[in-house]
Amino acid sequence: MCPPPDQPVTANGSGNGKEEMVPIVNDGPHISSSTNGQVKKMNENVAEQPPAVKSHKGLYGRASDFLSNTSNWSIIESTLREGEQFANAFFTLETKIKIAKMLDEFGVEYIELTSPAASPESKAHCEAICKLGLKKTKILTHIRCHMDDARLAVETGVDGVDVVIGTSSFLREHSHGKDMTWITKTAIEVIEFVKSKGIEIRFSSEDSFRSELVDLLSIYRTVDKIHVNRVGVADTVGCADPRQVYDLVRTLRGVVSCDIECHFHNDTGCSIANAYAALEAGATHIDTSILGIGERNGITPLGGLIARMMVADPEYVKGKYNLSMLRELENVVAEAVEISVPFNNYITGFCAFTHKAGIHAKAILANPSTYEILNPADFGMTRYVSIGHRLTGWNAVKSRVEQLNLNLTDDQVKDATAKIKELADVRTQSMEDVDMILRIYHTGIQTGDLKVGQSAVLDKLLEKHMPSRDASPNGSANGNKRARIEGATA
């Protein structure tokens, strides 16, 4: 699960409150407001900084930029279709309804459901979700290019039907066994039937990047002439790279006048980059799933696409989607399919906005955009600076000193930091450890028992006030941490 915004995570992601992270709030240009009222504001007089991202476009933008839809695109969210193909997935109707309502609140333009031809339950679920009366989101179902499937689909009450058939030689020979003449004839029949019901229709090739270009362009041109809403490009096996995607979509953009939808699998790690390349080339719709779940390694993750597009046009993304819901969406789906949100997950992973290196921490305190291209506050998240380790810097420790309302000079903070680093050479210090060390140090300075540079004296003070553990770097690190400081006050 992703950590809630008011509970910093531990080094192992457990979020049990004994973390080694300092929540950092900065009211500079990268951050609009604090998400933790207990954290003292830092650097209140930060000078105005340039934006973290500058557009590559300008007076001399590339001619191809005129095709770009990176500021004009829509999401077809396929967790309830592609996501059902994930190895661990089994969604009850109750779970599907919960996810559908959340996706509607998040603001996706479309939700794609499993074909009603898949099973009686799939048909019943499709009908139930169509009756929810979602406010923003249209309901689609994904079917084979077959009249029987089309008839079932239109009976469910969906807003649109996504038709697909394999066009590569691999699938024509080893899957459905049909040639391009049969595919074209059947596609026209299915499309005309669905259109007659007054709902949207998309026609997609399957395994597009292993299909013959002449076959693809021929059938896309044919279905465009009978006015499909969208044509689809599918990297079914995840073999495509961004350059291939750009070339195919740009070529297709010159052939059809309808919208272009793209579906990218992540078998070779290119799904997000491919989605972005497709939009640059003129695509209009991207298929996603929450956490990227789907067949094999899944498809373009919703959060990953949002992260990429926030860099391209943050105001456009923030104007369309309720970004603070992303963490909750991912938690719900992760629980449903019995997986954990990865530590390095886009935006919501517990390491996404965590800073550790001392040089990084200093810059982050001055201006977060130095080492963050995304603003965690846009997603209801909080940044953290990890300080209980050997790489920590005194600027990060100083921020914690100020949050604890301790009165220490820079030289004293540096001295305390040296002790933290010394102890961290034995084992990483929890946030609780760091706070106790700082309070003991502060009390020693205030009473006159300790001066800067008196490491041995500090060791004795730590041993006295932290009796449950040996504070010496040469001692045991296995003591429990239940004992609390008495008399070492702020």
Coordinates of C-alpha atoms in Angstrom, one line a residue:
M1 CA 0.0 0.0 0.0
C2 CA 1.1 3.6 -0.5
P3 CA 1.7 5.6 2.7
P4 CA -0.9 8.2 3.7
P5 CA 0.2 11.8 3.3
D6 CA 0.4 12.4 7.1
Q7 CA 2.4 9.3 7.9
P8 CA 6.0 9.2 6.8
V9 CA 7.3 5.8 5.8
T10 CA 10.1 3.8 7.2
A11 CA 13.2 2.7 5.4
N12 CA 11.5 -0.5 4.6
G13 CA 8.1 1.1 3.7
S14 CA 6.2 -0.1 6.7
G15 CA 5.0 3.3 7.8
N16 CA 4.9 2.4 11.4
G17 CA 5.8 5.9 12.7
K18 CA 9.4 5.0 13.5
E19 CA 10.7 6.4 10.3
E20 CA 14.0 7.9 9.4
M21 CA 12.4 10.5 7.1
V22 CA 11.9 14.2 7.7
P23 CA 8.8 15.6 6.0
I24 CA 9.9 18.8 4.3
V25 CA 7.6 21.7 3.4
N26 CA 8.9 24.4 1.2
D27 CA 6.9 27.4 0.3
G28 CA 9.1 28.3 -2.7
P29 CA 7.8 28.2 -6.2
H30 CA 7.8 24.4 -6.5
I31 CA 5.3 24.1 -3.6
S32 CA 2.0 25.8 -3.3
S33 CA 1.0 24.9 0.2
S34 CA 2.0 22.6 3.1
T35 CA 0.4 19.2 3.5
N36 CA 1.5 18.8 7.1
G37 CA 0.5 21.5 9.5
Q38 CA 2.9 20.3 12.2
V39 CA 6.0 20.9 10.0
K40 CA 7.7 24.2 10.4
K41 CA 7.9 26.3 7.2
M42 CA 11.3 26.4 5.8
N43 CA 13.0 29.1 3.7
E44 CA 10.2 31.6 3.9
N45 CA 12.2 34.1 1.9
V46 CA 13.2 31.9 -1.0
A47 CA 13.7 34.0 -4.1
E48 CA 11.5 33.5 -7.1
Q49 CA 12.9 30.6 -9.2
P50 CA 12.3 29.7 -12.9
P51 CA 9.9 26.9 -13.6
A52 CA 11.3 23.4 -13.2
V53 CA 10.4 22.5 -16.8
K54 CA 10.7 24.6 -19.9
S55 CA 8.9 23.6 -23.1
H56 CA 11.1 22.4 -26.0
K57 CA 8.8 24.2 -28.3
G58 CA 9.3 27.9 -29.1
L59 CA 9.6 30.2 -32.1
Y60 CA 11.5 27.6 -34.0
G61 CA 9.6 24.4 -33.0
R62 CA 9.9 21.4 -35.2
A63 CA 7.3 21.0 -38.0
S64 CA 6.2 17.7 -36.5
D65 CA 5.2 19.6 -33.3
F66 CA 2.0 20.7 -35.1
L67 CA 0.9 17.0 -35.0
S68 CA 1.5 16.7 -31.3
N69 CA -1.4 16.0 -28.9
T70 CA 0.6 16.1 -25.7
S71 CA -1.8 18.9 -24.5
N72 CA -4.9 17.3 -25.9
W73 CA -5.4 13.6 -25.1
S74 CA -7.8 11.3 -23.4
I75 CA -7.5 8.1 -21.2
I76 CA -9.2 4.8 -21.9
E77 CA -8.8 3.1 -18.5
S78 CA -8.7 -0.6 -18.9
T79 CA -8.1 -1.9 -15.4
L80 CA -11.6 -3.6 -15.6
R81 CA -10.7 -5.3 -19.0
E82 CA -7.0 -5.6 -19.5
G83 CA -6.5 -5.7 -15.8
E84 CA -8.7 -8.8 -15.5
Q85 CA -6.0 -10.6 -17.5
F86 CA -3.4 -10.0 -14.7
A87 CA -2.3 -13.2 -13.1
N88 CA -3.7 -12.4 -9.7
A89 CA -6.8 -10.6 -10.8
F90 CA -10.3 -11.7 -9.7
F91 CA -12.7 -8.7 -9.4
T92 CA -16.0 -9.2 -7.8
L93 CA -18.9 -7.0 -9.0
E94 CA -18.6 -5.0 -5.7
T95 CA -14.9 -4.3 -6.4
K96 CA -15.5 -3.4 -10.0
I97 CA -18.2 -0.9 -9.0
K98 CA -15.9 0.6 -6.5
I99 CA -13.1 1.0 -9.0
A100 CA -15.4 2.3 -11.7
K101 CA -16.8 5.0 -9.4
M102 CA -13.3 6.0 -8.3
L103 CA -12.1 6.2 -11.9
D104 CA -15.1 8.4 -12.6
E105 CA -14.2 10.7 -9.7
F106 CA -10.6 10.7 -10.8
G107 CA -11.8 11.9 -14.2
V108 CA -10.9 9.4 -16.9
E109 CA -12.8 9.9 -20.1
Y110 CA -13.5 6.2 -20.7
I111 CA -13.6 2.9 -18.7
E112 CA -13.2 -0.3 -20.8
L113 CA -14.8 -3.5 -19.6
T114 CA -14.3 -7.1 -20.4
S115 CA -16.4 -8.4 -23.3
P116 CA -19.9 -9.6 -22.3
A117 CA -19.2 -12.6 -24.5
A118 CA -16.5 -13.8 -22.1
S119 CA -18.9 -15.3 -19.5
P120 CA -22.4 -14.8 -18.1
E121 CA -20.9 -12.9 -15.1
S122 CA -18.9 -10.6 -17.4
K123 CA -22.2 -9.7 -19.2
A124 CA -24.0 -9.1 -15.9
H125 CA -21.1 -7.0 -14.6
C126 CA -21.1 -4.9 -17.8
E127 CA -24.8 -4.2 -17.5
A128 CA -24.5 -3.3 -13.8
I129 CA -21.7 -0.8 -14.4
C130 CA -23.6 0.7 -17.3
K131 CA -26.5 1.4 -14.9
L132 CA -24.3 3.3 -12.4
G133 CA -24.9 6.7 -14.0
L134 CA -21.3 7.8 -13.9
K135 CA -20.9 11.5 -14.1
K136 CA -17.8 12.0 -16.3
T137 CA -16.8 8.7 -17.7
K138 CA -18.2 6.7 -20.7
I139 CA -18.4 2.9 -20.6
L140 CA -16.8 0.8 -23.4
T141 CA -16.5 -2.9 -23.9
H142 CA -13.8 -4.7 -25.8
I143 CA -14.9 -7.4 -28.2
R144 CA -13.7 -9.6 -31.0
C145 CA -14.5 -8.6 -34.6
H146 CA -17.6 -10.9 -34.7
M147 CA -21.3 -10.1 -35.1
D148 CA -22.3 -12.4 -32.2
D149 CA -20.0 -10.4 -29.8
A150 CA -21.3 -7.1 -31.2
R151 CA -24.9 -8.0 -30.6
L152 CA -24.2 -9.0 -27.0
A153 CA -22.2 -5.8 -26.4
V154 CA -24.9 -3.3 -27.6
E155 CA -27.5 -5.0 -25.4
T156 CA -25.6 -4.1 -22.3
G157 CA -26.1 -0.4 -22.5
V158 CA -22.5 0.6 -23.1
D159 CA -21.6 4.0 -24.6
G160 CA -19.2 2.4 -27.1
V161 CA -17.7 -0.8 -28.5
D162 CA -14.0 -1.5 -29.0
V163 CA -13.5 -4.0 -31.8
V164 CA -10.2 -5.8 -32.3
I165 CA -8.8 -8.5 -34.5
G166 CA -5.2 -9.8 -35.1
T167 CA -3.6 -8.5 -38.3
S168 CA -0.1 -9.9 -38.0
S169 CA 0.9 -13.0 -39.9
F170 CA 1.5 -14.7 -36.5
L171 CA -2.1 -14.2 -35.4
R172 CA -3.7 -14.7 -38.8
E173 CA -2.0 -18.1 -39.1
H174 CA -2.0 -19.3 -35.5
S175 CA -5.0 -17.5 -33.8
H176 CA -8.1 -16.8 -35.9
G177 CA -6.9 -18.2 -39.3
K178 CA -8.5 -15.5 -41.4
D179 CA -7.0 -13.5 -44.3
M180 CA -7.2 -9.7 -44.7
T181 CA -10.1 -9.9 -47.2
W182 CA -12.2 -11.7 -44.5
I183 CA -11.0 -9.3 -41.8
T184 CA -12.0 -6.3 -43.9
K185 CA -15.4 -7.6 -44.9
T186 CA -16.3 -8.6 -41.3
A187 CA -15.0 -5.4 -39.8
I188 CA -17.3 -3.4 -42.1
E189 CA -20.3 -5.5 -41.1
V190 CA -19.6 -5.2 -37.4
I191 CA -18.9 -1.4 -37.6
E192 CA -22.0 -0.7 -39.5
F193 CA -24.1 -2.7 -37.0
V194 CA -22.7 -0.9 -34.0
K195 CA -23.0 2.5 -35.6
S196 CA -26.7 1.8 -36.3
K197 CA -27.2 1.6 -32.5
G198 CA -26.0 5.2 -32.1
I199 CA -23.0 4.4 -30.0
E200 CA -19.2 4.9 -30.4
I201 CA -17.1 2.4 -32.3
R202 CA -13.4 1.8 -32.4
F203 CA -11.6 -0.6 -34.7
S204 CA -8.2 -1.8 -33.7
S205 CA -5.6 -4.1 -35.3
E206 CA -4.0 -6.5 -32.8
D207 CA -0.2 -7.1 -32.9
S208 CA 0.1 -3.9 -35.1
F209 CA 3.8 -3.6 -35.0
R210 CA 4.3 -7.1 -36.5
S211 CA 1.7 -6.5 -39.2
E212 CA 2.5 -5.5 -42.7
L213 CA 2.2 -1.8 -43.1
V214 CA 0.3 -2.0 -46.3
D215 CA -2.3 -4.3 -44.6
L216 CA -2.6 -1.9 -41.7
L217 CA -3.0 1.3 -43.8
S218 CA -5.5 -0.4 -46.1
I219 CA -7.9 -1.6 -43.4
Y220 CA -7.5 1.7 -41.4
R221 CA -8.4 3.7 -44.5
T222 CA -11.4 1.5 -45.1
V223 CA -12.9 1.8 -41.6
D224 CA -12.1 5.5 -41.5
K225 CA -14.2 6.0 -44.7
I226 CA -17.2 4.5 -42.9
H227 CA -16.7 6.8 -40.0
V228 CA -15.4 4.9 -37.0
N229 CA -14.8 7.2 -34.0
R230 CA -11.3 5.8 -33.5
V231 CA -8.8 3.4 -35.0
G232 CA -6.5 1.5 -32.6
V233 CA -2.8 0.6 -32.7
A234 CA -1.8 -2.2 -30.4
D235 CA 1.7 -3.3 -29.4
T236 CA 0.3 -6.6 -28.2
V237 CA 3.6 -8.2 -27.4
G238 CA 5.5 -5.1 -26.2
C239 CA 8.0 -5.2 -29.0
A240 CA 7.8 -1.6 -30.2
D241 CA 10.2 1.2 -29.3
P242 CA 9.3 4.9 -29.3
R243 CA 10.8 5.6 -32.7
Q244 CA 8.8 2.8 -34.3
V245 CA 5.7 4.1 -32.6
Y246 CA 6.2 7.7 -33.7
D247 CA 6.8 6.6 -37.3
L248 CA 3.7 4.4 -37.5
V249 CA 1.3 6.8 -35.8
R250 CA 2.6 9.7 -37.8
T251 CA 2.1 7.8 -41.0
L252 CA -1.4 6.7 -39.8
R253 CA -2.2 10.3 -39.0
G254 CA -1.8 11.1 -42.6
V255 CA -4.1 8.4 -43.7
V256 CA -7.2 8.7 -41.4
S257 CA -9.2 11.7 -40.1
C258 CA -10.6 9.9 -37.1
D259 CA -9.1 9.7 -33.6
I260 CA -6.2 7.3 -33.0
E261 CA -6.1 5.1 -29.8
C262 CA -2.9 3.3 -28.7
H263 CA -2.4 0.3 -26.5
F264 CA 1.1 -0.6 -25.4
H265 CA 2.3 -3.6 -23.5
N266 CA 5.3 -3.3 -21.2
D267 CA 7.2 -6.5 -21.9
T268 CA 10.3 -4.6 -22.8
G269 CA 9.8 -1.6 -20.6
C270 CA 8.7 1.0 -23.2
S271 CA 5.0 1.4 -22.6
I272 CA 5.1 4.9 -21.1
A273 CA 7.7 6.2 -23.5
N274 CA 5.7 4.6 -26.4
A275 CA 2.5 6.3 -25.2
Y276 CA 4.3 9.7 -25.1
A277 CA 5.8 9.1 -28.6
A278 CA 2.3 8.2 -29.9
L279 CA 0.8 11.5 -28.6
E280 CA 3.7 13.5 -30.1
A281 CA 2.9 11.8 -33.4
G282 CA -0.8 12.7 -33.3
A283 CA -2.5 10.0 -31.3
T284 CA -5.5 11.1 -29.2
H285 CA -6.3 8.3 -26.8
I286 CA -4.0 6.1 -24.6
D287 CA -5.1 2.8 -22.9
T288 CA -3.9 2.5 -19.3
S289 CA -4.5 0.3 -16.3
I290 CA -4.0 1.0 -12.6
L291 CA -0.4 0.0 -11.6
G292 CA -0.1 -1.2 -15.2
I293 CA -1.7 -4.6 -14.4
G294 CA -2.7 -6.8 -17.4
E295 CA -1.6 -9.7 -19.5
R296 CA 2.0 -10.7 -18.7
N297 CA 3.9 -7.5 -17.7
G298 CA 0.8 -5.4 -18.3
I299 CA 0.3 -2.1 -20.1
T300 CA 0.9 1.6 -19.7
P301 CA 0.3 2.4 -16.0
L302 CA -2.2 5.2 -15.2
G303 CA 0.2 6.8 -12.7
G304 CA 3.2 6.4 -15.0
L305 CA 1.3 8.2 -17.9
I306 CA 0.2 10.9 -15.6
A307 CA 3.8 11.4 -14.3
R308 CA 5.1 11.7 -17.9
M309 CA 2.3 14.1 -19.0
M310 CA 2.7 16.3 -16.0
V311 CA 6.1 17.2 -17.3
A312 CA 4.7 18.0 -20.8
D313 CA 1.8 20.2 -19.6
P314 CA 1.1 20.2 -15.9
E315 CA -1.8 22.7 -16.1
Y316 CA -3.6 20.6 -18.6
V317 CA -3.3 17.4 -16.5
K318 CA -4.2 19.1 -13.2
G319 CA -7.2 20.7 -15.0
K320 CA -8.6 17.3 -16.1
Y321 CA -7.9 14.8 -13.3
N322 CA -8.3 14.6 -9.6
L323 CA -4.7 13.7 -9.0
S324 CA -5.0 13.3 -5.2
M325 CA -7.1 10.2 -5.8
L326 CA -4.2 8.3 -7.5
R327 CA -2.8 6.9 -4.3
E328 CA -6.2 5.6 -3.1
L329 CA -6.9 4.0 -6.6
E330 CA -3.7 2.2 -6.5
N331 CA -4.1 1.0 -3.0
V332 CA -7.6 -0.4 -3.8
V333 CA -6.4 -2.3 -6.8
A334 CA -3.2 -3.5 -5.1
E335 CA -5.3 -5.0 -2.3
A336 CA -7.7 -6.5 -4.8
V337 CA -5.0 -8.3 -6.7
E338 CA -2.9 -9.0 -3.6
I339 CA 0.3 -7.1 -4.5
S340 CA 2.2 -4.2 -2.9
V341 CA 2.6 -0.9 -4.6
P342 CA 6.3 -1.0 -5.7
F343 CA 8.8 1.1 -3.8
N344 CA 9.7 3.0 -7.0
N345 CA 6.2 3.3 -8.3
Y346 CA 5.6 6.5 -10.2
I347 CA 4.4 9.3 -7.9
T348 CA 3.0 7.0 -5.1
G349 CA 5.9 4.7 -4.3
F350 CA 7.4 5.3 -0.9
C351 CA 10.7 6.3 -2.5
A352 CA 9.2 8.6 -5.1
F353 CA 9.8 11.9 -3.2
T354 CA 12.4 10.7 -0.7
H355 CA 15.8 12.3 -0.7
K356 CA 18.9 10.9 1.0
A357 CA 22.1 12.3 -0.4
G358 CA 23.4 15.3 1.6
I359 CA 24.0 17.5 -1.4
H360 CA 20.5 16.8 -2.7
A361 CA 18.9 17.6 0.7
K362 CA 20.6 21.0 0.9
A363 CA 19.3 21.9 -2.6
I364 CA 15.8 20.5 -1.9
L365 CA 15.6 22.7 1.2
A366 CA 16.5 25.8 -0.9
N367 CA 14.3 25.0 -3.9
P368 CA 12.5 21.6 -4.4
S369 CA 12.7 21.8 -8.2
T370 CA 16.4 21.2 -8.0
Y371 CA 15.9 17.5 -7.6
E372 CA 12.2 17.1 -8.2
I373 CA 10.5 17.3 -11.6
L374 CA 7.1 16.6 -10.1
N375 CA 5.6 18.4 -7.1
P376 CA 4.3 15.9 -4.5
A377 CA 1.7 18.4 -3.3
D378 CA -0.1 18.1 -6.7
F379 CA -0.8 14.5 -5.8
G380 CA -1.5 15.0 -2.1
M381 CA 1.9 13.6 -1.3
T382 CA 4.7 14.8 0.9
R383 CA 8.5 14.9 0.3
Y384 CA 10.8 13.4 2.9
V385 CA 14.5 13.8 3.6
S386 CA 16.1 10.7 5.0
I387 CA 18.7 11.8 7.7
G388 CA 19.5 8.8 9.9
H389 CA 22.3 7.4 7.6
R390 CA 25.9 7.8 6.8
L391 CA 25.2 10.0 3.8
T392 CA 23.2 12.6 5.6
G393 CA 24.2 16.3 5.4
W394 CA 24.0 18.9 8.1
N395 CA 21.5 21.0 6.2
A396 CA 19.0 18.1 6.4
V397 CA 19.7 17.7 10.1
K398 CA 19.3 21.4 10.7
S399 CA 15.8 21.3 9.2
R400 CA 14.9 18.6 11.7
V401 CA 16.4 20.7 14.5
E402 CA 14.2 23.6 13.5
Q403 CA 11.1 21.3 13.3
L404 CA 11.8 20.2 16.9
N405 CA 12.2 23.8 18.0
L406 CA 15.8 23.2 19.3
N407 CA 18.1 26.2 19.5
L408 CA 21.5 25.1 18.0
T409 CA 24.0 27.1 16.0
D410 CA 25.3 25.8 12.7
D411 CA 28.5 24.6 14.3
Q412 CA 26.5 22.7 16.9
V413 CA 24.3 21.1 14.2
K414 CA 27.4 20.0 12.3
D415 CA 28.8 18.5 15.4
A416 CA 25.5 16.6 16.1
T417 CA 25.4 15.5 12.5
A418 CA 28.9 14.0 12.8
K419 CA 27.7 11.9 15.7
I420 CA 24.6 10.7 13.7
K421 CA 26.9 9.7 10.8
E422 CA 29.2 7.9 13.2
L423 CA 26.4 5.9 14.7
A424 CA 24.9 5.3 11.2
D425 CA 28.1 3.6 10.2
V426 CA 27.1 0.8 12.5
R427 CA 23.4 0.8 11.5
T428 CA 20.8 3.2 10.0
Q429 CA 19.3 5.3 12.8
S430 CA 15.5 5.6 12.9
M431 CA 13.8 9.0 13.1
E432 CA 13.2 8.2 16.8
D433 CA 16.9 7.7 17.3
V434 CA 17.8 10.9 15.5
D435 CA 15.3 12.9 17.5
M436 CA 16.7 11.6 20.8
I437 CA 20.2 12.3 19.8
L438 CA 19.4 15.8 18.9
R439 CA 17.4 16.5 22.1
I440 CA 20.2 15.0 24.3
Y441 CA 22.7 17.1 22.4
H442 CA 20.6 20.2 22.8
T443 CA 20.2 19.6 26.6
G444 CA 23.9 19.1 27.0
I445 CA 24.7 22.4 25.2
Q446 CA 22.0 24.3 27.3
T447 CA 23.3 22.9 30.6
G448 CA 26.9 23.5 29.7
D449 CA 27.7 19.7 30.1
L450 CA 28.6 19.6 26.4
K451 CA 30.7 21.7 24.0
V452 CA 31.3 21.4 20.3
G453 CA 33.9 18.7 19.5
Q454 CA 33.4 16.7 22.8
S455 CA 32.5 13.4 21.2
A456 CA 33.4 11.3 24.2
V457 CA 31.2 13.5 26.5
L458 CA 28.3 13.1 24.0
D459 CA 28.7 9.3 24.1
K460 CA 28.4 9.3 27.8
L461 CA 25.2 11.5 27.7
L462 CA 23.7 9.2 25.1
E463 CA 24.5 6.1 27.2
K464 CA 22.9 7.8 30.2
H465 CA 19.7 8.9 28.5
M466 CA 19.4 5.9 26.1
P467 CA 20.1 3.0 28.5
S468 CA 18.3 0.5 26.3
R469 CA 21.0 0.7 23.7
D470 CA 24.7 1.3 23.5
A471 CA 25.2 4.6 21.8
S472 CA 28.9 3.8 21.1
P473 CA 29.6 2.9 17.5
N474 CA 31.7 0.1 18.8
G475 CA 28.9 -1.3 21.0
S476 CA 25.9 -3.4 20.4
A477 CA 23.1 -2.1 18.1
N478 CA 20.5 -4.6 19.3
G479 CA 18.9 -2.9 22.3
N480 CA 15.2 -2.1 22.2
K481 CA 14.0 1.4 21.9
R482 CA 11.3 1.6 24.4
A483 CA 13.2 3.6 26.9
R484 CA 12.7 7.4 26.5
I485 CA 14.7 10.3 27.3
E486 CA 14.1 11.8 30.8
G487 CA 15.3 15.3 31.4
A488 CA 16.6 15.9 27.9
T489 CA 14.0 18.4 26.9
A490 CA 13.6 20.8 24.1

